[in-house]
Tab-separated table of C-alpha atoms and ligand atoms in Angstrom:
chain	number	residue	atom	x	y	z
F	1	UNK	CA	133.716	91.065	80.230
F	2	UNK	CA	135.382	87.888	81.588
F	3	UNK	CA	133.563	84.604	81.082
F	4	UNK	CA	132.714	84.297	84.799
F	5	UNK	CA	131.171	87.750	84.758
F	6	UNK	CA	128.945	86.752	81.818
F	7	UNK	CA	127.887	83.648	83.717
F	8	UNK	CA	127.142	85.664	86.833
F	9	UNK	CA	125.152	88.213	84.808
F	10	UNK	CA	123.180	85.389	83.172
F	11	UNK	CA	122.303	83.960	86.574
F	12	UNK	CA	121.104	87.341	87.777
F	13	UNK	CA	118.932	87.828	84.680
F	14	UNK	CA	117.438	84.401	85.217
F	15	UNK	CA	116.623	85.239	88.818
F	16	UNK	CA	115.125	88.601	87.817
F	17	UNK	CA	113.028	86.835	85.159
F	18	UNK	CA	111.898	84.362	87.741
F	19	UNK	CA	110.913	87.095	90.163
F	20	UNK	CA	108.970	88.905	87.445
F	21	UNK	CA	107.092	85.769	86.380
F	22	UNK	CA	104.053	84.433	88.165
F	23	UNK	CA	105.969	81.374	89.277
F	24	UNK	CA	109.456	79.941	89.121
F	25	UNK	CA	108.429	76.482	88.072
F	26	UNK	CA	109.865	76.861	84.562
F	27	UNK	CA	113.341	77.914	85.617
F	28	UNK	CA	115.203	74.595	85.914
F	29	UNK	CA	116.507	73.277	82.658
F	30	UNK	CA	117.112	69.824	84.157
F	31	UNK	CA	114.568	67.380	85.577
F	32	UNK	CA	113.614	68.397	89.121
F	33	UNK	CA	115.090	65.241	90.612
F	34	UNK	CA	118.513	65.897	89.089
F	35	UNK	CA	121.170	68.346	90.316
F	36	UNK	CA	123.453	70.374	88.099
F	37	UNK	CA	126.915	69.377	89.257
F	38	UNK	CA	129.320	72.276	89.489
F	39	UNK	CA	132.302	71.063	91.575
F	40	UNK	CA	133.886	73.520	93.952
F	41	UNK	CA	137.413	73.089	95.295
F	42	UNK	CA	136.419	74.754	98.570
F	43	UNK	CA	135.759	72.002	101.126
F	44	UNK	CA	137.363	69.770	103.713
F	45	UNK	CA	136.394	66.857	105.953
F	46	UNK	CA	133.288	67.162	108.123
F	47	UNK	CA	134.253	67.951	111.705
F	48	UNK	CA	133.011	66.189	114.813
F	49	UNK	CA	131.784	68.776	117.298
F	50	UNK	CA	131.151	66.556	120.337
F	51	UNK	CA	132.964	63.875	122.287
F	52	UNK	CA	130.869	61.124	123.861
F	53	UNK	CA	132.466	59.141	126.674
F	54	UNK	CA	131.585	55.554	127.512
F	55	UNK	CA	132.645	52.707	129.712
F	56	UNK	CA	132.844	49.234	128.197
F	57	UNK	CA	131.180	47.522	131.181
F	58	UNK	CA	133.591	44.646	130.511
F	59	UNK	CA	136.354	43.333	132.743
F	60	UNK	CA	139.153	43.519	130.182
F	61	UNK	CA	140.064	45.487	127.090
F	62	UNK	CA	140.245	42.221	125.135
F	63	UNK	CA	136.594	41.478	125.895
F	64	UNK	CA	135.660	44.961	124.751
F	65	UNK	CA	137.754	44.666	121.586
F	66	UNK	CA	135.945	41.438	120.714
F	67	UNK	CA	132.596	43.232	120.980
F	68	UNK	CA	133.682	46.423	119.254
F	69	UNK	CA	135.072	44.567	116.227
F	70	UNK	CA	132.367	41.909	115.857
F	71	UNK	CA	130.364	42.547	112.658
F	72	UNK	CA	127.342	40.848	114.216
F	73	UNK	CA	127.236	43.237	117.178
F	74	UNK	CA	127.195	46.392	115.048
F	75	UNK	CA	128.762	48.543	117.747
F	76	UNK	CA	132.055	50.396	117.710
F	77	UNK	CA	133.842	53.514	118.899
F	78	UNK	CA	136.639	55.591	117.491
F	79	UNK	CA	138.868	54.805	120.469
F	80	UNK	CA	139.156	52.396	123.362
F	81	UNK	CA	141.445	53.181	126.267
F	82	UNK	CA	142.652	50.200	128.290
F	83	UNK	CA	142.935	50.468	132.049
F	84	UNK	CA	146.708	50.298	131.581
F	85	UNK	CA	146.538	53.430	129.429
F	86	UNK	CA	146.865	51.696	126.057
F	87	UNK	CA	145.040	53.630	123.336
F	88	UNK	CA	143.307	51.505	120.684
F	89	UNK	CA	142.133	53.231	117.509
F	90	UNK	CA	139.215	51.326	115.997
F	91	UNK	CA	137.472	53.677	113.575
F	92	UNK	CA	139.003	56.562	111.666
F	93	UNK	CA	137.887	59.904	113.055
F	94	UNK	CA	136.492	60.899	109.662
F	95	UNK	CA	134.094	57.928	109.793
F	96	UNK	CA	130.852	57.521	111.706
F	97	UNK	CA	131.413	55.004	114.505
F	98	UNK	CA	128.389	53.267	116.020
F	99	UNK	CA	128.653	54.157	119.697
F	100	UNK	CA	125.761	56.483	120.528
F	101	UNK	CA	122.715	54.652	119.131
F	102	UNK	CA	119.384	56.413	119.569
F	103	UNK	CA	120.503	59.671	121.126
F	104	UNK	CA	119.697	63.331	121.672
F	105	UNK	CA	121.624	66.312	122.949
F	106	UNK	CA	120.622	69.932	122.559
F	107	UNK	CA	118.395	69.259	119.549
F	108	UNK	CA	120.916	66.973	117.846
F	109	UNK	CA	119.308	63.601	117.109
F	110	UNK	CA	122.250	61.890	115.417
F	111	UNK	CA	125.156	62.043	117.809
F	112	UNK	CA	127.031	59.319	115.904
F	113	UNK	CA	127.362	61.714	112.977
F	114	UNK	CA	128.409	64.623	115.173
F	115	UNK	CA	130.820	63.054	117.637
F	116	UNK	CA	133.957	61.115	118.453
F	117	UNK	CA	133.167	58.111	120.664
F	118	UNK	CA	135.652	56.986	123.310
F	119	UNK	CA	135.262	53.794	125.336
F	120	UNK	CA	137.050	53.350	128.650
F	121	UNK	CA	137.966	49.888	129.852
F	122	UNK	CA	135.938	49.744	133.065
F	123	UNK	CA	133.302	47.345	134.353
F	124	UNK	CA	130.955	50.076	135.588
F	125	UNK	CA	131.295	49.175	139.260
F	126	UNK	CA	134.819	50.362	140.009
F	127	UNK	CA	136.919	53.535	139.954
F	128	UNK	CA	138.440	54.460	136.604
F	129	UNK	CA	142.116	53.526	136.382
F	130	UNK	CA	144.503	56.457	136.713
F	131	UNK	CA	146.511	55.431	133.639
F	132	UNK	CA	143.324	55.403	131.563
F	133	UNK	CA	142.290	58.873	132.739
F	134	UNK	CA	145.756	60.286	132.047
F	135	UNK	CA	145.633	58.858	128.527
F	136	UNK	CA	142.079	60.128	128.076
F	137	UNK	CA	143.062	63.673	129.046
F	138	UNK	CA	145.858	63.637	126.466
F	139	UNK	CA	143.470	62.391	123.779
F	140	UNK	CA	140.839	64.998	124.668
F	141	UNK	CA	143.453	67.743	124.469
F	142	UNK	CA	144.355	66.615	120.973
F	143	UNK	CA	140.720	66.321	119.825
F	144	UNK	CA	139.658	69.639	121.323
F	145	UNK	CA	142.531	71.455	119.654
F	146	UNK	CA	142.137	69.851	116.244
F	147	UNK	CA	138.349	70.133	116.001
F	148	UNK	CA	137.855	73.225	118.185
F	149	UNK	CA	135.231	71.420	120.268
F	150	UNK	CA	133.449	73.665	122.814
F	151	UNK	CA	133.996	72.785	126.465
F	152	UNK	CA	130.283	72.059	126.962
F	153	UNK	CA	130.314	69.429	124.180
F	154	UNK	CA	132.127	66.702	126.141
F	155	UNK	CA	129.300	64.511	127.408
F	156	UNK	CA	128.559	60.987	128.545
F	157	UNK	CA	126.566	58.278	126.820
F	158	UNK	CA	124.096	58.394	129.695
F	159	UNK	CA	123.567	62.114	129.082
F	160	UNK	CA	122.532	61.617	125.475
F	161	UNK	CA	120.480	58.454	126.005
F	162	UNK	CA	118.775	58.825	129.415
F	163	UNK	CA	116.779	55.798	130.489
F	164	UNK	CA	118.624	53.614	127.981
F	165	UNK	CA	122.291	54.013	128.923
F	166	UNK	CA	123.989	54.631	132.268
F	167	UNK	CA	127.616	54.978	131.230
F	168	UNK	CA	129.997	56.264	132.294
F	169	UNK	CA	129.092	55.427	135.883
F	170	UNK	CA	128.991	57.759	138.881
F	171	UNK	CA	132.662	56.820	139.458
F	172	UNK	CA	133.699	58.844	136.419
F	173	UNK	CA	135.851	61.898	137.325
F	174	UNK	CA	133.882	64.575	135.482
F	175	UNK	CA	135.142	67.333	137.809
F	176	UNK	CA	138.740	66.512	136.926
F	177	UNK	CA	137.939	66.574	133.218
F	178	UNK	CA	136.097	69.875	133.522
F	179	UNK	CA	139.023	71.428	135.392
F	180	UNK	CA	141.140	70.542	132.365
F	181	UNK	CA	138.595	72.078	129.960
F	182	UNK	CA	136.407	69.124	128.959
F	183	UNK	CA	132.769	69.383	129.980
F	184	UNK	CA	130.932	71.776	132.265
F	185	UNK	CA	131.113	71.702	136.022
F	186	UNK	CA	129.729	73.505	139.050
F	187	UNK	CA	130.689	72.829	142.661
F	188	UNK	CA	128.107	71.164	144.850
F	189	UNK	CA	126.187	73.603	147.054
F	190	UNK	CA	128.006	73.938	150.360
F	191	UNK	CA	124.733	73.448	152.147
F	192	UNK	CA	121.993	71.124	150.898
F	193	UNK	CA	118.768	72.922	150.081
F	194	UNK	CA	115.861	70.856	151.382
F	195	UNK	CA	112.517	70.271	149.723
F	196	UNK	CA	110.946	71.081	146.403
F	197	UNK	CA	110.207	74.720	145.745
F	198	UNK	CA	106.851	75.656	144.239
F	199	UNK	CA	107.134	75.077	140.509
F	200	UNK	CA	110.392	73.278	141.090
F	201	UNK	CA	109.540	70.323	138.878
F	202	UNK	CA	108.922	72.527	135.845
F	203	UNK	CA	112.020	74.554	136.655
F	204	UNK	CA	114.220	71.465	136.785
F	205	UNK	CA	112.712	69.952	133.628
F	206	UNK	CA	113.217	73.223	131.794
F	207	UNK	CA	116.795	73.459	133.011
F	208	UNK	CA	117.558	69.915	131.876
F	209	UNK	CA	116.268	70.725	128.390
F	210	UNK	CA	118.218	73.975	128.187
F	211	UNK	CA	121.380	72.138	129.165
F	212	UNK	CA	120.796	69.618	126.363
F	213	UNK	CA	118.963	66.636	127.838
F	214	UNK	CA	116.006	64.930	126.219
F	215	UNK	CA	113.517	65.446	129.054
F	216	UNK	CA	110.710	63.459	127.426
F	217	UNK	CA	111.177	61.112	130.393
F	218	UNK	CA	111.939	63.643	133.150
F	219	UNK	CA	112.863	61.008	135.739
F	220	UNK	CA	115.396	59.381	133.416
F	221	UNK	CA	116.868	62.736	132.392
F	222	UNK	CA	117.191	63.822	136.023
F	223	UNK	CA	118.870	60.520	136.935
F	224	UNK	CA	121.382	61.011	134.112
F	225	UNK	CA	122.045	64.576	135.243
F	226	UNK	CA	122.626	63.489	138.848
F	227	UNK	CA	124.947	60.656	137.792
F	228	UNK	CA	127.077	63.113	135.827
F	229	UNK	CA	127.008	66.232	137.963
F	230	UNK	CA	126.365	64.939	141.468
F	231	UNK	CA	128.106	61.582	141.135
F	232	UNK	CA	125.109	59.719	142.541
F	233	UNK	CA	122.448	57.286	141.375
F	234	UNK	CA	119.108	58.756	142.371
F	235	UNK	CA	115.538	58.752	141.108
F	236	UNK	CA	114.233	60.908	143.978
F	237	UNK	CA	111.946	63.797	142.955
F	238	UNK	CA	113.671	66.970	141.764
F	239	UNK	CA	114.620	69.426	144.467
F	240	UNK	CA	116.110	72.860	144.893
F	241	UNK	CA	119.642	71.484	144.726
F	242	UNK	CA	118.997	70.236	141.200
F	243	UNK	CA	117.526	73.587	140.184
F	244	UNK	CA	120.467	75.487	141.659
F	245	UNK	CA	123.013	73.207	139.990
F	246	UNK	CA	121.266	73.462	136.613
F	247	UNK	CA	121.152	77.247	136.809
F	248	UNK	CA	124.871	77.277	137.621
F	249	UNK	CA	125.722	74.962	134.704
F	250	UNK	CA	123.654	76.953	132.212
F	251	UNK	CA	125.439	80.085	133.372
F	252	UNK	CA	128.812	78.319	133.123
F	253	UNK	CA	128.088	77.293	129.534
F	254	UNK	CA	127.226	80.816	128.484
F	255	UNK	CA	130.370	82.075	130.218
F	256	UNK	CA	132.732	79.443	128.785
F	257	UNK	CA	135.081	80.860	126.163
F	258	UNK	CA	134.344	80.175	122.529
F	259	UNK	CA	136.898	77.920	120.836
F	260	UNK	CA	139.627	79.865	118.991
U	1	ZN	ZN1	128.148	53.668	126.009
């Protein structure tokens, strides 16, 4: 019998002995706070599975670079895209950049560990420069292909930190990104649906949570949703338009193709 087979047999006998005994507390031969190191060659780098988009809320890329490289500020992103289309790489993709802060999306409470963060040079009160969006789309194509990131996992900072962050602003062209395969999208209803249906508040809150939002503060989550998917700033009560849009997006996510 080869050596590995003996080792495997020994492990099985140990397990059988453990199962037969009243308890397994005597099994480990090392102190319980120590691990037996048995290196395996079968691994690679951890993979980001989300992309979080930001705006710098500065007037120039240089201002943003000062902030994003200042040790005292403790903020960063993997990439910054200047409004002229220049791509700045600040943190290696294999490292955890500090762009999301306290965050939540779909049960994930540490988006910094799970995502690539991209800052866009934009002051938050202006359209996004065409050259920056063109460069962004090329970068997203590369990231999506390399990490096999699902279409639904391209989100904004405001989505994952409602009530705390509002970027990117309502100017951001989410529909254009979604048409290229980055993020979900549904067309606006052709006719506005007035009023709040009975049970509409619970329906909208439930839909926000299913989509991924932290709805602990329902007003903040709804405002983030409207900024992203309606392109408006609004804290009005939820209505049937929100419910219809959420239902459409949840359906779109389930229908979006799985990454190859
Ligand atoms: Zn941000």
